Amino acid sequence: MSCGSKCATGCAGGTGRGCAGAGRDRIDEERRSFMRGAAASVMSLGAGVTLYAFDADPAAAREPGEKVTAKNRWGLLIDVSKCADGCSKCVTACQDENGWRDTGHPETDAQWIRTLTVKNPNNGATFSLPMMCQHCANPPCVDVCPTGASFKRADGIVLVDKHTCIGCRYCMMACPYKARSFIHEPLQDQKPYAPRGKGTVESCTLCVHRVDSGRIPACVEACNDTAGGAMLFGDLNDPSSEIAKRVTALRTTRIRADLGTDPGVYYRNI
Amino acid sequence: MPGIAYQKLEARQLLFWGPLALNAAVIAAGLGAAYVMEHSGHIVTGMNNQIVWGTPHVFAVFLIVAASGALNMASIASVFGRREYKPYARLSAILSIALLVGGLAVLVLDLGRPDRLVVAMTTYNFRSIFAWNIFLYVGFLVIVTAYLFVMMDRRASRSTALGKTVGGLAFVWRLVLTTGTGSIFGWLVARQAYSAAIMAPLFIAVSLLYGLAFTVIMLAITGWQSRQQLAGSEMLQKFRGLLIVFILAVFYFTLVHHLTKMYASEHYGIERFLLRDGGTYTAVFWIAQILIGSVVPLLLLVWPKSGTRHAAILIASVLVLIGGLAQMYVIIIAGQAYPLDLFPGMEVTSSFHDGRMAGYRASLPELLLGLGGVAIAMLICAIAVRLLPLLPRPAT
Amino acid sequence: MIVLMHQRDGTVHDGIRTSRFSLKGCIDCHAVKGADGKPVTIASGDHFCRTCHDYAAVRIDCFECHASRPESAGASAGSASFPGREHDGAALAQYLRSVGR
Ligand code: SF4
Ligand code: SF4
């Protein structure tokens, strides 16, 4: 957004890295002022709880023509205690945004995000949470993919390059989170910014098209606008970001962290 | 190396062309099925987002491991210097090439985008065990073809050293290949049924067994076609002994695999599912894999009255292959049917089949595709033995 | 196409999102209006990409996954209509000039 062009002017001509080095302070300065001004995206939830939908402008780090770098690592923090039973606002938002839908074939339909209900068999206690691609730092799906179609972008977003995916589904065998879907039928009328097609595998893209233009993922936006505000998106690598601060200060959980996948999605109050 | 004579298949017209036409028909049906799958998508199969690998993979993995095992005769003859196996070396080499081609064809035709085969052959991710396997398979084809040439070429076959070198290379390669195939599953940490180093030796054992069974059956078929006894009684007794050893080896690794899993409470769920509560999967395991595929053939072979009979050895081989398909079914499909453990110790439900045993029913197209792979292997063999002197002379 | 291929990797892997690197950008401008006034999809022989690829008899699979028309109907659809299905080179060139803004 606005900061993107300002930053770019601030160190015009510099490459991503050089720019970061030379203008580090300047960018931080910009970022802070951006946060102060981003009141519109700050919600007050009463009882003194304030939640930032998005704490830094992703475009601040980079202009559209610039490559993504490992300077950022995008992630989510999801406060499960704010997920109401039966709420599926994030799921619907993702469907609308990315064009996957229920076609009446539950076994074969794609699901990029779903709500899980978890019950303790000993005492019956339950909670719900949204589950999607965890954007692992050590993604098994990427390790096993024979063609390299599954890949991790420098900024931590795990994607499938559908131009090289041969549809072998080995990544689906390897993903510990059941995050991926195979397209079993020909599709029509895809969203222009979310290409998807028969014979390839897909999963949550963390709304990469939005992130690249400085917006937040559709699920996070919907949750903040119409539901409990359970989701926070941001740059885990930026110590001044809200998500990084919270992940450092609060007790969080990552699902199946024992597998060493180092997920980018953190949960709280599990 | 004088003294060993080979022959081409001399069969009466109908005996040769009949089976050939049958194979061709099955292949045509398999290709048709693959076209339907590509055109309409995998919706026409029983596979879904829970069971992502289905019947085609059962057949493909079955054929691929059998391919490596089919090289048994050649390896025993060249690497271990057992001359009595030499007459079967050529047949075993062509059989292993044929089985591998059949298996790979199924694997490729099942891809979501088979039209991108070029991508698969040119773009590699070297961290992927799957990508390594592509090299292992292609390398295997090249090496075994060279091996066959060395065995058959008048001048090359005179050099024992050359035969031993290429034979040795093929031997090592096939062990690596089967290890690689087993590791496709063994290295999947995400799933309860897999993630075990023992998958690699297990796959080596099954490859020895299936490969030998295929060889015995192939000898019987070509013998029937040419109205000759291609393996003498003495040889059949050796096959019998090997079959017994291999069946026991497979049984041993299966047992250790399950015992290891059963001991850890973490894996109680999957073991209970596979061995007791899995419905069809459990039935396939106990009835098809264990009873039909191991116990009955073992009894047939060790029982003195039947064990020495040719028919018993042949029937045992057929049963072993049926059990082999069942074993692949249990490993591949039942292994996926058990849900992922997202929250160990908790009960999970969702709209995406979390926490539920997945159902799977093979559809006609995938079945035809799998059988088409077997037919491809058989067709290659049939044509090769007709055109080239690959078969042993009848036992006198 | 080779040009698009290179840019494709830039977008997918490196997140380069300028319109020069975007197939969506191509489609947004080169949309062709059909009889109903809405941009046509790849199912129509008049689709910008198809005119040449049909002429050269080269099948493309881009639109098995990608949307073949802009999302907001009529956003910037050209008013050009295809000269006919004769597929003669001159008519094609003229047509391309009219839609290739
Ligand atoms: S959650 Fe699954 S699909 Fe997503 S990065 Fe991790 S392994 Fe890959
Ligand atoms: S299905 Fe596609 S993305 Fe997944 S492992 Fe195979 S080629 Fe890679």
PDB file of C-alpha atoms in Angstrom, chain A residues 23-160:
ATOM      1  CA  GLY A  23      17.697   1.413   5.247  1.00  0.00           C
ATOM      2  CA  ARG A  24      16.895  -0.891   8.108  1.00  0.00           C
ATOM      3  CA  ASP A  25      16.207   1.842  10.630  1.00  0.00           C
ATOM      4  CA  ARG A  26      14.298   3.803   8.154  1.00  0.00           C
ATOM      5  CA  ILE A  27      12.014   0.887   7.355  1.00  0.00           C
ATOM      6  CA  ASP A  28      11.418   0.152  10.999  1.00  0.00           C
ATOM      7  CA  GLU A  29      10.581   3.779  11.480  1.00  0.00           C
ATOM      8  CA  GLU A  30       8.138   3.610   8.604  1.00  0.00           C
ATOM      9  CA  ARG A  31       6.639   0.439   9.934  1.00  0.00           C
ATOM     10  CA  ARG A  32       6.059   1.870  13.352  1.00  0.00           C
ATOM     11  CA  SER A  33       4.425   4.948  11.983  1.00  0.00           C
ATOM     12  CA  PHE A  34       2.341   2.720   9.764  1.00  0.00           C
ATOM     13  CA  MET A  35       1.157   0.757  12.765  1.00  0.00           C
ATOM     14  CA  ARG A  36       0.226   3.907  14.576  1.00  0.00           C
ATOM     15  CA  GLY A  37      -1.789   4.959  11.598  1.00  0.00           C
ATOM     16  CA  ALA A  38      -3.378   1.616  11.026  1.00  0.00           C
ATOM     17  CA  ALA A  39      -6.150   2.259  13.489  1.00  0.00           C
ATOM     18  CA  ALA A  40      -8.625   1.106  10.908  1.00  0.00           C
ATOM     19  CA  SER A  41      -7.360  -2.421  11.160  1.00  0.00           C
ATOM     20  CA  VAL A  42      -7.228  -2.460  14.944  1.00  0.00           C
ATOM     21  CA  MET A  43     -10.264  -3.778  16.661  1.00  0.00           C
ATOM     22  CA  SER A  44     -11.303  -3.211  20.196  1.00  0.00           C
ATOM     23  CA  LEU A  45     -12.964  -6.273  21.615  1.00  0.00           C
ATOM     24  CA  GLY A  46     -13.933  -4.759  24.952  1.00  0.00           C
ATOM     25  CA  ALA A  47     -12.627  -5.956  28.306  1.00  0.00           C
ATOM     26  CA  GLY A  48      -9.349  -4.381  27.420  1.00  0.00           C
ATOM     27  CA  VAL A  49      -8.595  -6.889  24.688  1.00  0.00           C
ATOM     28  CA  THR A  50      -7.205  -5.316  21.582  1.00  0.00           C
ATOM     29  CA  LEU A  51      -6.432  -7.356  18.595  1.00  0.00           C
ATOM     30  CA  TYR A  52      -4.492  -6.396  15.551  1.00  0.00           C
ATOM     31  CA  ALA A  53      -5.799  -7.920  12.384  1.00  0.00           C
ATOM     32  CA  PHE A  54      -2.493  -7.210  10.808  1.00  0.00           C
ATOM     33  CA  ASP A  55       0.371  -5.506  12.440  1.00  0.00           C
ATOM     34  CA  ALA A  56       2.635  -4.568   9.592  1.00  0.00           C
ATOM     35  CA  ASP A  57       2.182  -3.885   5.949  1.00  0.00           C
ATOM     36  CA  PRO A  58       3.724  -6.735   3.982  1.00  0.00           C
ATOM     37  CA  ALA A  59       4.245  -4.455   1.025  1.00  0.00           C
ATOM     38  CA  ALA A  60       6.401  -2.335   3.266  1.00  0.00           C
ATOM     39  CA  ALA A  61       9.129  -4.866   2.818  1.00  0.00           C
ATOM     40  CA  ARG A  62       8.964  -5.155  -0.898  1.00  0.00           C
ATOM     41  CA  GLU A  63       7.587  -3.661  -4.072  1.00  0.00           C
ATOM     42  CA  PRO A  64       5.608  -5.752  -6.576  1.00  0.00           C
ATOM     43  CA  GLY A  65       8.563  -6.244  -8.894  1.00  0.00           C
ATOM     44  CA  GLU A  66      10.884  -7.388  -6.166  1.00  0.00           C
ATOM     45  CA  LYS A  67      11.534 -10.986  -5.189  1.00  0.00           C
ATOM     46  CA  VAL A  68      10.350 -12.336  -1.862  1.00  0.00           C
ATOM     47  CA  THR A  69      13.152 -12.882   0.614  1.00  0.00           C
ATOM     48  CA  ALA A  70      13.737 -14.799   3.801  1.00  0.00           C
ATOM     49  CA  LYS A  71      13.586 -11.511   5.661  1.00  0.00           C
ATOM     50  CA  ASN A  72       9.933 -12.274   6.296  1.00  0.00           C
ATOM     51  CA  ARG A  73       8.276 -15.354   7.588  1.00  0.00           C
ATOM     52  CA  TRP A  74       4.541 -15.122   7.387  1.00  0.00           C
ATOM     53  CA  GLY A  75       2.548 -16.930  10.022  1.00  0.00           C
ATOM     54  CA  LEU A  76      -0.680 -17.091  11.954  1.00  0.00           C
ATOM     55  CA  LEU A  77      -1.567 -17.072  15.609  1.00  0.00           C
ATOM     56  CA  ILE A  78      -4.981 -18.533  16.349  1.00  0.00           C
ATOM     57  CA  ASP A  79      -6.596 -18.121  19.742  1.00  0.00           C
ATOM     58  CA  VAL A  80      -8.752 -21.216  19.980  1.00  0.00           C
ATOM     59  CA  SER A  81     -10.662 -19.892  22.999  1.00  0.00           C
ATOM     60  CA  LYS A  82     -12.234 -17.331  20.686  1.00  0.00           C
ATOM     61  CA  CYS A  83     -13.510 -19.945  18.223  1.00  0.00           C
ATOM     62  CA  ALA A  84     -17.224 -20.364  18.858  1.00  0.00           C
ATOM     63  CA  ASP A  85     -18.696 -23.834  18.461  1.00  0.00           C
ATOM     64  CA  GLY A  86     -19.987 -24.333  14.964  1.00  0.00           C
ATOM     65  CA  CYS A  87     -18.452 -21.143  13.602  1.00  0.00           C
ATOM     66  CA  SER A  88     -17.141 -21.578  10.068  1.00  0.00           C
ATOM     67  CA  LYS A  89     -16.695 -17.980   8.959  1.00  0.00           C
ATOM     68  CA  CYS A  90     -13.052 -18.585   8.029  1.00  0.00           C
ATOM     69  CA  VAL A  91     -14.008 -21.584   5.912  1.00  0.00           C
ATOM     70  CA  THR A  92     -16.671 -19.717   3.971  1.00  0.00           C
ATOM     71  CA  ALA A  93     -14.386 -16.759   3.451  1.00  0.00           C
ATOM     72  CA  CYS A  94     -11.694 -19.023   2.028  1.00  0.00           C
ATOM     73  CA  GLN A  95     -14.184 -20.689  -0.301  1.00  0.00           C
ATOM     74  CA  ASP A  96     -15.375 -17.332  -1.605  1.00  0.00           C
ATOM     75  CA  GLU A  97     -11.866 -16.043  -1.992  1.00  0.00           C
ATOM     76  CA  ASN A  98     -10.272 -19.029  -3.647  1.00  0.00           C
ATOM     77  CA  GLY A  99     -13.215 -20.589  -5.422  1.00  0.00           C
ATOM     78  CA  TRP A 100     -13.274 -24.092  -3.945  1.00  0.00           C
ATOM     79  CA  ARG A 101     -16.701 -25.285  -3.031  1.00  0.00           C
ATOM     80  CA  ASP A 102     -18.847 -28.170  -1.970  1.00  0.00           C
ATOM     81  CA  THR A 103     -19.947 -30.089  -5.070  1.00  0.00           C
ATOM     82  CA  GLY A 104     -21.762 -32.787  -3.153  1.00  0.00           C
ATOM     83  CA  HIS A 105     -18.863 -35.248  -3.265  1.00  0.00           C
ATOM     84  CA  PRO A 106     -17.543 -35.038   0.287  1.00  0.00           C
ATOM     85  CA  GLU A 107     -14.932 -37.729  -0.286  1.00  0.00           C
ATOM     86  CA  THR A 108     -13.267 -36.004  -3.203  1.00  0.00           C
ATOM     87  CA  ASP A 109     -14.053 -32.303  -2.771  1.00  0.00           C
ATOM     88  CA  ALA A 110     -11.139 -30.043  -1.953  1.00  0.00           C
ATOM     89  CA  GLN A 111     -10.969 -28.430   1.475  1.00  0.00           C
ATOM     90  CA  TRP A 112      -8.303 -25.816   2.031  1.00  0.00           C
ATOM     91  CA  ILE A 113      -9.412 -25.035   5.542  1.00  0.00           C
ATOM     92  CA  ARG A 114     -11.720 -26.921   7.862  1.00  0.00           C
ATOM     93  CA  THR A 115     -12.841 -26.711  11.443  1.00  0.00           C
ATOM     94  CA  LEU A 116     -11.801 -29.547  13.685  1.00  0.00           C
ATOM     95  CA  THR A 117     -13.710 -30.512  16.786  1.00  0.00           C
ATOM     96  CA  VAL A 118     -11.417 -32.069  19.346  1.00  0.00           C
ATOM     97  CA  LYS A 119     -12.809 -34.040  22.248  1.00  0.00           C
ATOM     98  CA  ASN A 120     -11.062 -35.493  25.227  1.00  0.00           C
ATOM     99  CA  PRO A 121     -12.431 -39.041  25.461  1.00  0.00           C
ATOM    100  CA  ASN A 122     -11.821 -39.177  29.204  1.00  0.00           C
ATOM    101  CA  ASN A 123     -13.924 -36.210  30.250  1.00  0.00           C
ATOM    102  CA  GLY A 124     -15.790 -35.102  27.151  1.00  0.00           C
ATOM    103  CA  ALA A 125     -14.251 -31.631  27.069  1.00  0.00           C
ATOM    104  CA  THR A 126     -14.268 -30.247  23.547  1.00  0.00           C
ATOM    105  CA  PHE A 127     -12.905 -27.333  21.584  1.00  0.00           C
ATOM    106  CA  SER A 128     -12.909 -26.290  17.927  1.00  0.00           C
ATOM    107  CA  LEU A 129     -10.171 -24.861  15.806  1.00  0.00           C
ATOM    108  CA  PRO A 130      -9.488 -24.077  12.182  1.00  0.00           C
ATOM    109  CA  MET A 131      -7.010 -26.355  10.432  1.00  0.00           C
ATOM    110  CA  MET A 132      -5.223 -25.606   7.207  1.00  0.00           C
ATOM    111  CA  CYS A 133      -1.758 -25.899   5.681  1.00  0.00           C
ATOM    112  CA  GLN A 134       0.601 -25.087   8.534  1.00  0.00           C
ATOM    113  CA  HIS A 135       3.214 -23.570   6.210  1.00  0.00           C
ATOM    114  CA  CYS A 136       5.902 -25.691   7.775  1.00  0.00           C
ATOM    115  CA  ALA A 137       9.493 -24.493   7.809  1.00  0.00           C
ATOM    116  CA  ASN A 138      10.514 -28.117   7.272  1.00  0.00           C
ATOM    117  CA  PRO A 139       7.642 -29.220   5.064  1.00  0.00           C
ATOM    118  CA  PRO A 140       7.469 -32.987   4.423  1.00  0.00           C
ATOM    119  CA  CYS A 141       5.359 -32.277   1.330  1.00  0.00           C
ATOM    120  CA  VAL A 142       8.254 -30.349  -0.204  1.00  0.00           C
ATOM    121  CA  ASP A 143      10.783 -33.006   0.749  1.00  0.00           C
ATOM    122  CA  VAL A 144       8.929 -35.809  -0.979  1.00  0.00           C
ATOM    123  CA  CYS A 145       7.702 -34.046  -4.109  1.00  0.00           C
ATOM    124  CA  PRO A 146       9.577 -35.670  -7.005  1.00  0.00           C
ATOM    125  CA  THR A 147       9.429 -32.708  -9.361  1.00  0.00           C
ATOM    126  CA  GLY A 148       9.868 -29.865  -6.905  1.00  0.00           C
ATOM    127  CA  ALA A 149       6.339 -28.643  -7.634  1.00  0.00           C
ATOM    128  CA  SER A 150       5.731 -28.374  -3.903  1.00  0.00           C
ATOM    129  CA  PHE A 151       7.967 -25.598  -2.738  1.00  0.00           C
ATOM    130  CA  LYS A 152       8.481 -23.159   0.071  1.00  0.00           C
ATOM    131  CA  ARG A 153       8.733 -19.549  -0.906  1.00  0.00           C
ATOM    132  CA  ALA A 154      11.557 -17.582   0.648  1.00  0.00           C
ATOM    133  CA  ASP A 155       9.051 -15.902   2.947  1.00  0.00           C
ATOM    134  CA  GLY A 156       7.829 -19.239   4.308  1.00  0.00           C
ATOM    135  CA  ILE A 157       4.640 -19.672   2.303  1.00  0.00           C
ATOM    136  CA  VAL A 158       4.329 -23.265   1.053  1.00  0.00           C
ATOM    137  CA  LEU A 159       2.745 -23.580  -2.382  1.00  0.00           C
ATOM    138  CA  VAL A 160       2.210 -26.033  -5.212  1.00  0.00           C
TER     139      VAL A 160
END
